[in-house]
CSV table of C-alpha atoms in Angstrom, one decimal:
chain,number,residue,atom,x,y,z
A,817,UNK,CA,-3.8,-14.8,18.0
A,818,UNK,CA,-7.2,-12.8,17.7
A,819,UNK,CA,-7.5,-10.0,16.0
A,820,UNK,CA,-8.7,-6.8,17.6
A,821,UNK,CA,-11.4,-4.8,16.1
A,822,UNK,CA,-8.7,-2.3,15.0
A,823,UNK,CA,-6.9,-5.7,12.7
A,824,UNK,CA,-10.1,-6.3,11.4
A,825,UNK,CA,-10.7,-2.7,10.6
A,826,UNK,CA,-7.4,-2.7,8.8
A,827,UNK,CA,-7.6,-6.1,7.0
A,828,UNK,CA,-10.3,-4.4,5.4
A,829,UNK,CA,-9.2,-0.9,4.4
A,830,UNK,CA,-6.1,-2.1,3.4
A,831,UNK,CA,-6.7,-5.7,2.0
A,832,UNK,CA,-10.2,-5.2,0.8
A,833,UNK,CA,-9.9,-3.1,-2.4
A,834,UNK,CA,-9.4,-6.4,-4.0
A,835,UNK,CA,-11.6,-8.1,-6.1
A,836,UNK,CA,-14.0,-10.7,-4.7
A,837,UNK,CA,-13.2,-13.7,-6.8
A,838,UNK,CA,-14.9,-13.6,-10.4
A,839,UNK,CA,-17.6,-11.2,-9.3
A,840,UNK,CA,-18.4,-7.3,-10.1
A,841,UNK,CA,-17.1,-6.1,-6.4
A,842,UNK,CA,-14.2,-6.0,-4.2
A,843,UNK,CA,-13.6,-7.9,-0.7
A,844,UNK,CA,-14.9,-5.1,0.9
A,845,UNK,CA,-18.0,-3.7,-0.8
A,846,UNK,CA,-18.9,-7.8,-0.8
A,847,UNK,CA,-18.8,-7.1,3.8
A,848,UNK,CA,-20.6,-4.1,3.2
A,849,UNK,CA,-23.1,-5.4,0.9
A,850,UNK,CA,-23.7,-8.3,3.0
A,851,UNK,CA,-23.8,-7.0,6.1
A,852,UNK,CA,-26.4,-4.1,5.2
A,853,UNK,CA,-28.6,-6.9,3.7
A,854,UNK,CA,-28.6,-8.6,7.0
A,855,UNK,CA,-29.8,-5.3,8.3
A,856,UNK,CA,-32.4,-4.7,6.2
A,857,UNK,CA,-33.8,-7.9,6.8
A,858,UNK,CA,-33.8,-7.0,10.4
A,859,UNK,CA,-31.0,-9.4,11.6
A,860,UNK,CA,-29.9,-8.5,15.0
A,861,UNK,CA,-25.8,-7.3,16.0
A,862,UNK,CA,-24.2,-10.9,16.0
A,863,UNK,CA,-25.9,-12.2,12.8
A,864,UNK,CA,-25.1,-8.3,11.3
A,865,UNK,CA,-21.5,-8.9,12.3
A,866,UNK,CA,-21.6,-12.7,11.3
A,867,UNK,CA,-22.6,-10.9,7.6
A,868,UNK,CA,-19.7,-8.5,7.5
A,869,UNK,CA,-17.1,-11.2,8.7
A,870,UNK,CA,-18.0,-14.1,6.8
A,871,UNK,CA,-15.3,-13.9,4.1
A,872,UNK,CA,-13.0,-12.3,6.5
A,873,UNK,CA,-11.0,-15.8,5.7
A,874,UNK,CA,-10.4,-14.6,1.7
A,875,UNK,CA,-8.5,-11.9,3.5
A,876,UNK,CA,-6.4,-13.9,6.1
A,877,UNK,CA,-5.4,-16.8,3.1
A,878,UNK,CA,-4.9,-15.0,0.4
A,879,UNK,CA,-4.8,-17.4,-2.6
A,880,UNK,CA,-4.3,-14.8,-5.4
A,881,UNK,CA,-7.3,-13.7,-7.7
A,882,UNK,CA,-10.3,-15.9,-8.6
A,883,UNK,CA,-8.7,-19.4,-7.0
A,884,UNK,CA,-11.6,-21.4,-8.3
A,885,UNK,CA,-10.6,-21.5,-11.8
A,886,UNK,CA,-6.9,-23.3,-10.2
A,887,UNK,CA,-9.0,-26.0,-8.4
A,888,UNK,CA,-8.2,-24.2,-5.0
A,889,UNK,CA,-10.5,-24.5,-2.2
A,890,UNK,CA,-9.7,-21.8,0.1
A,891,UNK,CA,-11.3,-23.2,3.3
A,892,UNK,CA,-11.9,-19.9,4.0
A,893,UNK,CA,-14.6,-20.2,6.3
A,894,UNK,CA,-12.5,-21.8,8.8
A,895,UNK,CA,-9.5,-19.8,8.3
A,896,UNK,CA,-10.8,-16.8,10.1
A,897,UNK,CA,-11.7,-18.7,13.2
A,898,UNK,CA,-9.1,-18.9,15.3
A,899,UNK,CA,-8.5,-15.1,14.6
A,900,UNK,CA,-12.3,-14.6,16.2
A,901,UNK,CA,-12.3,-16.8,18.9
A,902,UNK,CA,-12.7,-15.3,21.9
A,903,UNK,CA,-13.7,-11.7,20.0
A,904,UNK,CA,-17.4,-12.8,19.1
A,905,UNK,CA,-19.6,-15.1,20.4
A,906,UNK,CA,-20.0,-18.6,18.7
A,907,UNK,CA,-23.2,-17.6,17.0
A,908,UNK,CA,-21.1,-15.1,14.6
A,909,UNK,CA,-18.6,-17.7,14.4
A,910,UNK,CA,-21.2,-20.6,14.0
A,911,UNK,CA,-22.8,-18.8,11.0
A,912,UNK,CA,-19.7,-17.7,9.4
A,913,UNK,CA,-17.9,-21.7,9.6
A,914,UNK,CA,-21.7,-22.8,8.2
A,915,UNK,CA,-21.9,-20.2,5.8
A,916,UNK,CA,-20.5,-22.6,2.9
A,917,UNK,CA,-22.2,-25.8,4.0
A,918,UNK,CA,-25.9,-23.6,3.7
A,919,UNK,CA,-24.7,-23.0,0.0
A,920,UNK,CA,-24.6,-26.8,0.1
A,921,UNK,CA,-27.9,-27.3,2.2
A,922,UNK,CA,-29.7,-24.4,-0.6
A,923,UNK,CA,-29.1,-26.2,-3.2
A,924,UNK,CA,-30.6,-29.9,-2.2
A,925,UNK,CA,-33.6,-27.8,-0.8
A,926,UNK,CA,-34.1,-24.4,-2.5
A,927,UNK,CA,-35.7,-25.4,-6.4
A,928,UNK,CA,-33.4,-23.0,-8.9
A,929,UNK,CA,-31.0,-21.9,-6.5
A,930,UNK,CA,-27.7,-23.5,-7.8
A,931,UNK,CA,-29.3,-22.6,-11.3
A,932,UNK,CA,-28.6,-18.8,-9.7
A,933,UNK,CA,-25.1,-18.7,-8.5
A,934,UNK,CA,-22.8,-17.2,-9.7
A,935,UNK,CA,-20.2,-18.9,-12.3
A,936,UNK,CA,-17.4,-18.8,-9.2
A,937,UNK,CA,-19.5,-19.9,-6.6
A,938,UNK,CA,-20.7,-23.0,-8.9
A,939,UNK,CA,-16.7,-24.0,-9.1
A,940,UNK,CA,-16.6,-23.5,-5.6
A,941,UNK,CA,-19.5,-25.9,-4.5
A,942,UNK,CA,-17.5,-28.2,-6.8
A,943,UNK,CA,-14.3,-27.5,-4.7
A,944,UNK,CA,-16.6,-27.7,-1.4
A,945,UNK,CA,-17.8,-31.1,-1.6
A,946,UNK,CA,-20.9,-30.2,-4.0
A,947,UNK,CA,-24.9,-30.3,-3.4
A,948,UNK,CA,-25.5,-32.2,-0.1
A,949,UNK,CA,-27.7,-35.2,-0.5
A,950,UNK,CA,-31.0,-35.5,1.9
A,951,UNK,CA,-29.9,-37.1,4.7
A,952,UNK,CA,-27.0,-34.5,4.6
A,953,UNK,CA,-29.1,-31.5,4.1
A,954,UNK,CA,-31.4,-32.9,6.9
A,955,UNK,CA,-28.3,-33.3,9.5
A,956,UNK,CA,-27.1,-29.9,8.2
A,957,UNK,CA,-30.2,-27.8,9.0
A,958,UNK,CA,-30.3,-29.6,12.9
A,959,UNK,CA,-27.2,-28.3,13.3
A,960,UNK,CA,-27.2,-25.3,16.3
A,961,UNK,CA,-27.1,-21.9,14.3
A,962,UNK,CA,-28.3,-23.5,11.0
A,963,UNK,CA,-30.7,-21.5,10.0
A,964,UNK,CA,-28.8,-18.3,11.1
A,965,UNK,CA,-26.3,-19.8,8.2
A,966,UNK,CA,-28.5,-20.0,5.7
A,967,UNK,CA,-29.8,-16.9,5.8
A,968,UNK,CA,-26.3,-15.0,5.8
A,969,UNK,CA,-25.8,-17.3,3.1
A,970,UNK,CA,-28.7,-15.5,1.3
A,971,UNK,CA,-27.4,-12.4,1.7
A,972,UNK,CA,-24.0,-13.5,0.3
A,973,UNK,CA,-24.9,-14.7,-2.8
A,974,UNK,CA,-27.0,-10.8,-3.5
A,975,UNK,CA,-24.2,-9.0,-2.2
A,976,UNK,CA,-22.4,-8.8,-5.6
A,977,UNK,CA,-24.2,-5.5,-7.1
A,978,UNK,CA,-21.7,-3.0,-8.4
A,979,UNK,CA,-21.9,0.8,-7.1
A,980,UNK,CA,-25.0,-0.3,-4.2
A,981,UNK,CA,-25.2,3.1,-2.0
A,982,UNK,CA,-24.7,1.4,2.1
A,983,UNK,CA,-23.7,2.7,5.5
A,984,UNK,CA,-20.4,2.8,5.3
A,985,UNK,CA,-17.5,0.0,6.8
A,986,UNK,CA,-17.2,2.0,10.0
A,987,UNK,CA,-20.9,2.0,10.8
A,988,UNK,CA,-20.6,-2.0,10.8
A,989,UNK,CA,-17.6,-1.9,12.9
A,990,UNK,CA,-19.4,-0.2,15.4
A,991,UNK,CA,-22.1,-3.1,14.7
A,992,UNK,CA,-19.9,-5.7,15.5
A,993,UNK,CA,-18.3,-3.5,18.7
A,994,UNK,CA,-21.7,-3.7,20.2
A,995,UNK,CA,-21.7,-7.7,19.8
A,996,UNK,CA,-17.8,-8.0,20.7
A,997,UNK,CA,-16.3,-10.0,23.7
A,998,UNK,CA,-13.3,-7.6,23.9
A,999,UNK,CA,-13.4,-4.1,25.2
């Protein structure tokens, strides 16, 4: 069943006060944050959206707080899917499915970059399948919407700063409108 703009909306008014898993913001200022870095790099509406969506999964599967430190891998970039199919076209989705993979991809490429992440999102490579090797990094970034992945990723891992002043939720609901497939 997809979810409307209006379930989305909701899943994160009402869902989205809690905490994003071992880090100094909730669910929602974690969209927010991420999708108004996408912006400021200039992204366009469908990598914007991809940005405010992408952990729209942590909301769908709720696995009760921080479920790293249980040895639970959420899979939540693939649990939101079949809720956006047919809402957004497969670049948001592309980016969002990819967005843990490019952790994966950043970390066999990028020097210092797992050094940087945060304590959760070090268990969670662990839980993910850990750092890709070359060849995997290499089929990873031929991949269609790739590099649109890795830089959402990018904007994921800085969009954990307590109290950041953004445009508010409804100004990237009206973000993803533009980019939806629905009415």
């Amino acid at each position: 069943m997809a979810l409307s703009l209006a379930d989305i909306e909701w899943l994160l008014l009402h869902k989205g006060d809690a905490q994003y898993s071992g880090e100094p913001v909730t669910q929602r200022e974690h969209a927010v944050q991420s999708a108004w870095l996408a912006e400021q790099a200039g992204a366009d509406d469908e990598l914007i959206t991809a940005a405010l969506l992408h952990d729209l999964g942590h909301l769908l599967n709720d696995q009760g707080e921080t479920p790293t430190l249980r040895g639970i891998d959420d899979l939540h970039q693939f649990v939101a899917l079949p809720f956006l199919r047919g809402v957004f076209p497969d670049r948001v989705l592309d980016a969002i499915s990819l967005h843990v993979d490019a952790k994966r991809c950043l970390c066999a490429t990028r020097p210092g970059y797992l050094e940087a992440l945060s304590a959760d999102s070090q268990r969670s490579l662990a839980l993910q399948g850990g750092v890709f090797d070359a060849a995997q990094a290499a089929a990873f970034q031929a991949r269609p919407h790739a590099e649109d992945a890795l830089r959402l990723r990018l904007w994921d891992d800085l969009a954990k700063q307590p109290h950041l002043a953004t445009p508010s939720l409804a100004h990237y609901l009206a973000i993803a409108r533009r980019c939806s497939l629905t009415p």
